[in-house]
PDB file of C-alpha atoms in Angstrom:
ATOM      1  CA  MET A  16       3.424  28.842 -37.187  1.00  0.00           C
ATOM      2  CA  SER A  17       3.312  29.046 -33.101  1.00  0.00           C
ATOM      3  CA  SER A  18       3.626  26.075 -31.137  1.00  0.00           C
ATOM      4  CA  PRO A  19       1.292  24.704 -29.620  1.00  0.00           C
ATOM      5  CA  PRO A  20       0.610  25.694 -26.120  1.00  0.00           C
ATOM      6  CA  ALA A  21       1.680  23.390 -23.018  1.00  0.00           C
ATOM      7  CA  PRO A  22       0.212  21.490 -21.009  1.00  0.00           C
ATOM      8  CA  CYS A  23      -1.044  22.141 -18.001  1.00  0.00           C
ATOM      9  CA  THR A  24      -0.578  21.061 -14.816  1.00  0.00           C
ATOM     10  CA  ARG A  25      -3.440  21.533 -12.188  1.00  0.00           C
ATOM     11  CA  SER A  26      -1.988  22.037  -8.790  1.00  0.00           C
ATOM     12  CA  TRP A  27      -3.707  22.797  -5.561  1.00  0.00           C
ATOM     13  CA  SER A  28      -2.172  24.811  -2.938  1.00  0.00           C
ATOM     14  CA  ILE A  29      -4.357  24.070   0.967  1.00  0.00           C
ATOM     15  CA  SER A  30      -3.078  24.576   4.559  1.00  0.00           C
ATOM     16  CA  GLU A  31      -1.945  22.026   6.577  1.00  0.00           C
ATOM     17  CA  ASP A  32      -5.126  21.745   8.681  1.00  0.00           C
ATOM     18  CA  SER A  33      -7.005  21.925   5.686  1.00  0.00           C
ATOM     19  CA  LEU A  34      -4.639  18.505   4.311  1.00  0.00           C
ATOM     20  CA  LYS A  35      -4.726  17.072   7.979  1.00  0.00           C
ATOM     21  CA  ARG A  36      -8.918  17.229   7.985  1.00  0.00           C
ATOM     22  CA  TYR A  37      -9.343  15.498   4.103  1.00  0.00           C
ATOM     23  CA  VAL A  38      -7.269  12.767   5.092  1.00  0.00           C
ATOM     24  CA  GLN A  39      -8.152  12.055   8.337  1.00  0.00           C
ATOM     25  CA  PHE A  40     -11.588  12.449   6.056  1.00  0.00           C
ATOM     26  CA  ALA A  41     -10.504   9.483   3.313  1.00  0.00           C
ATOM     27  CA  SER A  42      -8.642   7.583   5.543  1.00  0.00           C
ATOM     28  CA  GLU A  43     -11.488   6.254   7.802  1.00  0.00           C
ATOM     29  CA  SER A  44     -13.238   4.606   4.686  1.00  0.00           C
ATOM     30  CA  CYS A  45      -9.662   2.959   3.738  1.00  0.00           C
ATOM     31  CA  ILE A  46      -9.842   1.551   7.200  1.00  0.00           C
ATOM     32  CA  GLN A  47     -13.366   0.605   7.162  1.00  0.00           C
ATOM     33  CA  GLU A  48     -12.256  -1.563   3.734  1.00  0.00           C
ATOM     34  CA  LEU A  49      -9.446  -2.865   5.237  1.00  0.00           C
ATOM     35  CA  LEU A  50     -10.973  -4.084   8.336  1.00  0.00           C
ATOM     36  CA  SER A  51     -13.607  -6.082   6.300  1.00  0.00           C
ATOM     37  CA  ALA A  52     -10.769  -7.715   3.768  1.00  0.00           C
ATOM     38  CA  SER A  53      -9.365  -9.266   6.825  1.00  0.00           C
ATOM     39  CA  ASP A  54     -12.680  -9.918   8.684  1.00  0.00           C
ATOM     40  CA  PRO A  55     -12.312 -13.672   9.504  1.00  0.00           C
ATOM     41  CA  ASN A  56     -16.536 -14.725   9.017  1.00  0.00           C
ATOM     42  CA  ARG A  57     -15.861 -12.976   5.610  1.00  0.00           C
ATOM     43  CA  VAL A  58     -12.384 -14.987   4.380  1.00  0.00           C
ATOM     44  CA  GLY A  59     -13.097 -17.448   2.020  1.00  0.00           C
ATOM     45  CA  SER A  60     -16.931 -17.208   1.975  1.00  0.00           C
ATOM     46  CA  SER A  61     -18.393 -17.310  -1.307  1.00  0.00           C
ATOM     47  CA  ASN A  62     -20.424 -14.679  -1.773  1.00  0.00           C
ATOM     48  CA  ASP A  63     -17.476 -12.279  -0.625  1.00  0.00           C
ATOM     49  CA  GLY A  64     -16.182 -11.609  -4.467  1.00  0.00           C
ATOM     50  CA  TRP A  65     -12.481 -12.917  -3.368  1.00  0.00           C
ATOM     51  CA  LYS A  66     -11.296 -15.509  -6.277  1.00  0.00           C
ATOM     52  CA  VAL A  67      -8.167 -17.466  -4.952  1.00  0.00           C
ATOM     53  CA  LEU A  68      -4.982 -17.226  -6.780  1.00  0.00           C
ATOM     54  CA  ALA A  69      -2.113 -19.116  -4.951  1.00  0.00           C
ATOM     55  CA  LEU A  70      -2.352 -20.701  -1.210  1.00  0.00           C
ATOM     56  CA  ASP A  71       1.235 -22.283  -0.715  1.00  0.00           C
ATOM     57  CA  ASN A  72       2.973 -22.116   2.924  1.00  0.00           C
ATOM     58  CA  GLY A  73       0.576 -20.619   4.559  1.00  0.00           C
ATOM     59  CA  VAL A  74      -0.199 -17.451   2.113  1.00  0.00           C
ATOM     60  CA  GLU A  75      -3.038 -17.555   0.447  1.00  0.00           C
ATOM     61  CA  ILE A  76      -3.158 -14.806  -2.346  1.00  0.00           C
ATOM     62  CA  SER A  77      -6.986 -13.332  -3.825  1.00  0.00           C
ATOM     63  CA  LYS A  78      -7.850 -11.060  -5.959  1.00  0.00           C
ATOM     64  CA  ARG A  79     -11.553  -9.390  -6.931  1.00  0.00           C
ATOM     65  CA  ARG A  80     -13.215  -6.650  -9.033  1.00  0.00           C
ATOM     66  CA  SER A  81     -14.989  -3.736  -7.852  1.00  0.00           C
ATOM     67  CA  GLY A  82     -15.989  -1.942 -11.157  1.00  0.00           C
ATOM     68  CA  SER A  83     -12.580  -1.590 -12.752  1.00  0.00           C
ATOM     69  CA  PHE A  84     -10.895  -1.388 -10.160  1.00  0.00           C
ATOM     70  CA  HIS A  85      -8.829  -4.778  -9.875  1.00  0.00           C
ATOM     71  CA  ILE A  86      -7.814  -5.740  -5.323  1.00  0.00           C
ATOM     72  CA  PHE A  87      -5.309  -8.296  -4.296  1.00  0.00           C
ATOM     73  CA  ARG A  88      -5.387  -9.340  -1.266  1.00  0.00           C
ATOM     74  CA  SER A  89      -2.632 -11.807   0.677  1.00  0.00           C
ATOM     75  CA  ARG A  90      -2.892 -13.232   3.947  1.00  0.00           C
ATOM     76  CA  TRP A  91      -0.117 -15.269   5.570  1.00  0.00           C
ATOM     77  CA  LEU A  92       0.469 -16.512  10.115  1.00  0.00           C
ATOM     78  CA  LEU A  93       3.329 -15.462  11.287  1.00  0.00           C
ATOM     79  CA  ARG A  94       4.853 -17.342  14.045  1.00  0.00           C
ATOM     80  CA  SER A  95       6.685 -15.992  17.163  1.00  0.00           C
ATOM     81  CA  VAL A  96       6.185 -12.647  15.678  1.00  0.00           C
ATOM     82  CA  SER A  97       4.167  -9.821  16.857  1.00  0.00           C
ATOM     83  CA  PRO A  98       2.384  -6.631  16.178  1.00  0.00           C
ATOM     84  CA  GLN A  99       4.633  -4.531  16.625  1.00  0.00           C
ATOM     85  CA  GLN A 100       7.477  -6.090  15.443  1.00  0.00           C
ATOM     86  CA  PHE A 101       5.566  -7.163  11.859  1.00  0.00           C
ATOM     87  CA  ILE A 102       4.580  -3.332  11.677  1.00  0.00           C
ATOM     88  CA  THR A 103       8.278  -1.299  12.717  1.00  0.00           C
ATOM     89  CA  VAL A 104       9.652  -3.653   9.633  1.00  0.00           C
ATOM     90  CA  ALA A 105       6.726  -3.164   7.332  1.00  0.00           C
ATOM     91  CA  ASN A 106       6.838   0.688   8.055  1.00  0.00           C
ATOM     92  CA  ALA A 107      10.574   1.192   7.906  1.00  0.00           C
ATOM     93  CA  ILE A 108      10.357   3.430   5.173  1.00  0.00           C
ATOM     94  CA  ASP A 109      14.187   3.987   4.885  1.00  0.00           C
ATOM     95  CA  ALA A 110      14.228   0.172   4.844  1.00  0.00           C
ATOM     96  CA  ALA A 111      11.680  -0.355   2.466  1.00  0.00           C
ATOM     97  CA  LYS A 112      13.668  -1.834  -0.662  1.00  0.00           C
ATOM     98  CA  GLN A 113      14.928  -4.659   1.714  1.00  0.00           C
ATOM     99  CA  TRP A 114      11.394  -5.588   1.219  1.00  0.00           C
ATOM    100  CA  ASP A 115      10.637  -4.679  -2.306  1.00  0.00           C
ATOM    101  CA  PRO A 116      13.372  -4.584  -4.618  1.00  0.00           C
ATOM    102  CA  ASP A 117      11.519  -2.821  -7.126  1.00  0.00           C
ATOM    103  CA  LEU A 118      10.849   0.607  -5.177  1.00  0.00           C
ATOM    104  CA  VAL A 119      13.481   3.230  -5.852  1.00  0.00           C
ATOM    105  CA  GLU A 120      12.736   5.996  -3.464  1.00  0.00           C
ATOM    106  CA  ALA A 121      10.611   6.546  -0.264  1.00  0.00           C
ATOM    107  CA  ARG A 122      10.879   9.403   1.569  1.00  0.00           C
ATOM    108  CA  TYR A 123       8.509  11.623   3.883  1.00  0.00           C
ATOM    109  CA  ILE A 124       7.151  14.659   2.573  1.00  0.00           C
ATOM    110  CA  LYS A 125       5.210  15.648   5.820  1.00  0.00           C
ATOM    111  CA  GLU A 126       4.005  14.920   9.160  1.00  0.00           C
ATOM    112  CA  LEU A 127       0.982  15.620   9.801  1.00  0.00           C
ATOM    113  CA  GLU A 128       0.386  13.915  12.729  1.00  0.00           C
ATOM    114  CA  ASP A 129       2.494  11.900  14.748  1.00  0.00           C
ATOM    115  CA  ASN A 130       0.299   8.478  13.137  1.00  0.00           C
ATOM    116  CA  LEU A 131      -0.408  10.437  10.122  1.00  0.00           C
ATOM    117  CA  SER A 132       2.168  11.215   6.909  1.00  0.00           C
ATOM    118  CA  ILE A 133       2.657  11.899   3.631  1.00  0.00           C
ATOM    119  CA  ILE A 134       4.617  10.371   1.482  1.00  0.00           C
ATOM    120  CA  ARG A 135       6.411   9.527  -2.067  1.00  0.00           C
ATOM    121  CA  LEU A 136       7.417   5.818  -3.563  1.00  0.00           C
ATOM    122  CA  ARG A 137       9.473   6.083  -6.540  1.00  0.00           C
ATOM    123  CA  PHE A 138       9.748   2.721  -8.614  1.00  0.00           C
ATOM    124  CA  GLY A 139      12.498   1.878 -11.226  1.00  0.00           C
ATOM    125  CA  GLU A 140      12.753   1.580 -14.910  1.00  0.00           C
ATOM    126  CA  SER A 141      12.617  -2.364 -14.136  1.00  0.00           C
ATOM    127  CA  SER A 142       9.335  -2.508 -11.780  1.00  0.00           C
ATOM    128  CA  LYS A 143       6.315  -4.123 -12.947  1.00  0.00           C
ATOM    129  CA  PRO A 144       3.317  -3.235 -14.918  1.00  0.00           C
ATOM    130  CA  LEU A 145       1.685   0.209 -13.515  1.00  0.00           C
ATOM    131  CA  PHE A 146       4.535   0.662 -11.283  1.00  0.00           C
ATOM    132  CA  ARG A 147       7.439   0.910 -14.245  1.00  0.00           C
ATOM    133  CA  ASN A 148       8.791   4.225 -13.717  1.00  0.00           C
ATOM    134  CA  ARG A 149       5.847   5.858 -11.449  1.00  0.00           C
ATOM    135  CA  GLU A 150       5.851   7.672  -8.322  1.00  0.00           C
ATOM    136  CA  PHE A 151       3.092   7.595  -5.928  1.00  0.00           C
ATOM    137  CA  ILE A 152       1.810  10.556  -3.796  1.00  0.00           C
ATOM    138  CA  VAL A 153       0.107   8.972  -0.817  1.00  0.00           C
ATOM    139  CA  TYR A 154      -1.266   9.133   2.531  1.00  0.00           C
ATOM    140  CA  GLU A 155      -0.422   6.994   5.136  1.00  0.00           C
ATOM    141  CA  ARG A 156      -2.132   6.580   8.711  1.00  0.00           C
ATOM    142  CA  ARG A 157      -1.638   3.857  11.900  1.00  0.00           C
ATOM    143  CA  GLU A 158      -4.178   2.941  13.797  1.00  0.00           C
ATOM    144  CA  THR A 159      -4.279   0.849  16.636  1.00  0.00           C
ATOM    145  CA  MET A 160      -7.941  -0.975  17.496  1.00  0.00           C
ATOM    146  CA  ASP A 161      -9.807  -1.151  20.526  1.00  0.00           C
ATOM    147  CA  ASP A 162      -9.057  -5.371  20.323  1.00  0.00           C
ATOM    148  CA  GLY A 163      -4.497  -4.042  19.556  1.00  0.00           C
ATOM    149  CA  THR A 164      -5.377  -4.952  15.310  1.00  0.00           C
ATOM    150  CA  LEU A 165      -2.880  -3.060  13.679  1.00  0.00           C
ATOM    151  CA  VAL A 166      -3.784  -0.607  10.676  1.00  0.00           C
ATOM    152  CA  VAL A 167      -1.891   0.869   8.231  1.00  0.00           C
ATOM    153  CA  ALA A 168      -4.322   2.598   5.660  1.00  0.00           C
ATOM    154  CA  VAL A 169      -2.202   4.081   2.717  1.00  0.00           C
ATOM    155  CA  ALA A 170      -4.044   5.651  -0.722  1.00  0.00           C
ATOM    156  CA  SER A 171      -3.180   8.355  -3.590  1.00  0.00           C
ATOM    157  CA  LEU A 172      -3.760  12.245  -3.174  1.00  0.00           C
ATOM    158  CA  PRO A 173      -5.936  13.551  -4.807  1.00  0.00           C
ATOM    159  CA  LYS A 174      -3.667  14.499  -8.362  1.00  0.00           C
ATOM    160  CA  GLU A 175      -4.129  18.566  -8.024  1.00  0.00           C
ATOM    161  CA  ILE A 176      -2.747  17.994  -4.643  1.00  0.00           C
ATOM    162  CA  ALA A 177      -0.395  15.936  -4.960  1.00  0.00           C
ATOM    163  CA  ALA A 178       0.883  18.359  -7.556  1.00  0.00           C
ATOM    164  CA  GLY A 179       0.769  20.630  -5.315  1.00  0.00           C
ATOM    165  CA  LEU A 180       2.723  19.046  -2.597  1.00  0.00           C
ATOM    166  CA  GLN A 181       5.365  17.674  -5.063  1.00  0.00           C
ATOM    167  CA  PRO A 182       5.489  18.459  -8.642  1.00  0.00           C
ATOM    168  CA  LYS A 183       5.763  16.066 -11.114  1.00  0.00           C
ATOM    169  CA  GLN A 184       9.134  14.648 -12.253  1.00  0.00           C
ATOM    170  CA  ASN A 185       9.598  14.694 -16.063  1.00  0.00           C
ATOM    171  CA  ASN A 186      10.737  11.301 -16.508  1.00  0.00           C
ATOM    172  CA  SER A 187       7.992   9.410 -14.368  1.00  0.00           C
ATOM    173  CA  ILE A 188       4.684   9.054 -14.263  1.00  0.00           C
ATOM    174  CA  ARG A 189       2.265  10.074 -11.859  1.00  0.00           C
ATOM    175  CA  GLY A 190       0.511   6.591 -10.458  1.00  0.00           C
ATOM    176  CA  LEU A 191      -2.625   6.241  -8.568  1.00  0.00           C
ATOM    177  CA  LEU A 192      -3.098   4.092  -5.877  1.00  0.00           C
ATOM    178  CA  LEU A 193      -6.067   3.319  -4.275  1.00  0.00           C
ATOM    179  CA  GLN A 194      -7.229   2.217  -1.036  1.00  0.00           C
ATOM    180  CA  SER A 195      -4.810  -0.363   0.263  1.00  0.00           C
ATOM    181  CA  GLY A 196      -2.240  -1.546   3.251  1.00  0.00           C
ATOM    182  CA  TRP A 197      -2.189  -4.018   6.245  1.00  0.00           C
ATOM    183  CA  VAL A 198      -4.253  -5.544   8.941  1.00  0.00           C
ATOM    184  CA  VAL A 199      -2.227  -7.331  11.738  1.00  0.00           C
ATOM    185  CA  GLU A 200      -3.807  -9.313  13.821  1.00  0.00           C
ATOM    186  CA  LYS A 201      -3.242 -10.239  17.252  1.00  0.00           C
ATOM    187  CA  LEU A 202      -2.665 -14.373  18.191  1.00  0.00           C
ATOM    188  CA  GLU A 203      -1.653 -16.264  21.028  1.00  0.00           C
ATOM    189  CA  ASP A 204       1.691 -17.223  21.563  1.00  0.00           C
ATOM    190  CA  ASP A 205       3.573 -13.954  19.923  1.00  0.00           C
ATOM    191  CA  SER A 206       1.753 -14.696  16.521  1.00  0.00           C
ATOM    192  CA  CYS A 207       0.181 -12.568  14.183  1.00  0.00           C
ATOM    193  CA  MET A 208      -2.284 -12.699  11.331  1.00  0.00           C
ATOM    194  CA  VAL A 209      -1.280 -10.087   8.590  1.00  0.00           C
ATOM    195  CA  THR A 210      -3.570  -8.630   5.481  1.00  0.00           C
ATOM    196  CA  TYR A 211      -2.325  -7.307   2.847  1.00  0.00           C
ATOM    197  CA  VAL A 212      -4.783  -5.127   0.660  1.00  0.00           C
ATOM    198  CA  VAL A 213      -3.349  -3.490  -3.145  1.00  0.00           C
ATOM    199  CA  GLN A 214      -6.455  -1.874  -4.466  1.00  0.00           C
ATOM    200  CA  LEU A 215      -4.770  -0.399  -8.716  1.00  0.00           C
ATOM    201  CA  ASP A 216      -6.685   1.180 -11.099  1.00  0.00           C
ATOM    202  CA  PRO A 217      -5.795   0.123 -14.509  1.00  0.00           C
ATOM    203  CA  ALA A 218      -7.440   2.279 -16.192  1.00  0.00           C
ATOM    204  CA  GLY A 219      -9.084  -0.241 -18.594  1.00  0.00           C
ATOM    205  CA  TRP A 220      -8.846  -4.571 -19.117  1.00  0.00           C
ATOM    206  CA  LEU A 221      -5.814  -6.090 -16.728  1.00  0.00           C
ATOM    207  CA  PRO A 222      -3.944  -8.806 -18.475  1.00  0.00           C
ATOM    208  CA  LYS A 223      -3.676 -12.341 -17.408  1.00  0.00           C
ATOM    209  CA  CYS A 224      -0.013 -12.698 -17.874  1.00  0.00           C
ATOM    210  CA  PHE A 225      -0.239  -9.295 -15.163  1.00  0.00           C
ATOM    211  CA  VAL A 226      -1.835 -10.451 -12.689  1.00  0.00           C
ATOM    212  CA  ASN A 227       0.700 -13.487 -12.522  1.00  0.00           C
ATOM    213  CA  ARG A 228       3.595 -11.296 -12.422  1.00  0.00           C
ATOM    214  CA  LEU A 229       1.785  -9.009  -9.481  1.00  0.00           C
ATOM    215  CA  ASN A 230       0.388 -12.071  -7.534  1.00  0.00           C
ATOM    216  CA  THR A 231       4.555 -13.625  -7.893  1.00  0.00           C
ATOM    217  CA  LYS A 232       5.743  -9.921  -6.484  1.00  0.00           C
ATOM    218  CA  LEU A 233       2.564 -10.691  -3.907  1.00  0.00           C
ATOM    219  CA  VAL A 234       4.471 -13.599  -2.788  1.00  0.00           C
ATOM    220  CA  MET A 235       8.510 -11.377  -2.814  1.00  0.00           C
ATOM    221  CA  ILE A 236       7.752  -9.191  -0.907  1.00  0.00           C
ATOM    222  CA  ILE A 237       5.504 -11.475   1.830  1.00  0.00           C
ATOM    223  CA  GLU A 238       8.893 -13.760   2.099  1.00  0.00           C
ATOM    224  CA  ASN A 239      11.200 -10.789   2.618  1.00  0.00           C
ATOM    225  CA  LEU A 240       8.653  -9.433   5.213  1.00  0.00           C
ATOM    226  CA  ARG A 241       9.135 -12.750   6.579  1.00  0.00           C
ATOM    227  CA  LYS A 242      12.778 -12.975   6.875  1.00  0.00           C
ATOM    228  CA  LEU A 243      13.307  -9.062   8.084  1.00  0.00           C
ATOM    229  CA  ALA A 244      10.382  -9.596  10.760  1.00  0.00           C
ATOM    230  CA  GLN A 245      11.557 -12.619  12.463  1.00  0.00           C
ATOM    231  CA  ALA A 246      15.180 -11.250  12.507  1.00  0.00           C
ATOM    232  CA  GLY A 247      14.271  -8.850  14.388  1.00  0.00           C
ATOM    233  CA  GLY A 248      14.212  -6.052  12.288  1.00  0.00           C
ATOM    234  CA  PRO A 249      15.774  -4.478   8.981  1.00  0.00           C
ATOM    235  CA  ILE A 250      19.254  -4.596   8.168  1.00  0.00           C
ATOM    236  CA  ASN A 251      21.080  -1.316   8.680  1.00  0.00           C
ATOM    237  CA  ALA A 252      17.656   1.487   8.763  1.00  0.00           C
ATOM    238  CA  ASP A 253      19.378   4.164   9.222  1.00  0.00           C
ATOM    239  CA  LEU A 254      21.749   4.313   5.969  1.00  0.00           C
TER     240      LEU A 254
END
């Protein structure tokens, strides 16, 4: 009896110019989604769909549904920390494990432009559900708006493009991160308001225990980033 055929993993090989054009197009809607989530005229309004999960020590964590997607948002004020100080810490990819200990590996796959990168993120066995033993192939686009607001848009590449750039490792699961990222608004006295959005596709019902654990994870990330930013930057970022 012959053995069943091996599963086929589709992959697309595209040129760097085509990849750049795709990421620039896809990231535009991501940037607009992030700016909408951070809009102070909409935050907390009764019809914006956000449900506050926690409000403690100046940090608000909210969630809303969009179809089968679950979107988590955290907002907090960083005093005496400029937007550039914060983004320098948040974008120090070599030191990302200092603010997200679940992260096992973070590395650049390709630099498309000064503000446009392709990154591989890998999480270990002890990570939270939807991140456990998963890797994400994402784009990252960094933009400065006319008013000085900094936006960092992050989302997974389509699985066929991701497979062409970085074949999946046998022991990992290729995860899907939808439109996510940071918005950092400049305030008076060199302070800033930070909005962090994470959008996940759980492919079905999301148990309340997972919501609580992701809520805890966001609080931990915020506190770690706050400490790093106020301390002036990551420790041993070149290691």
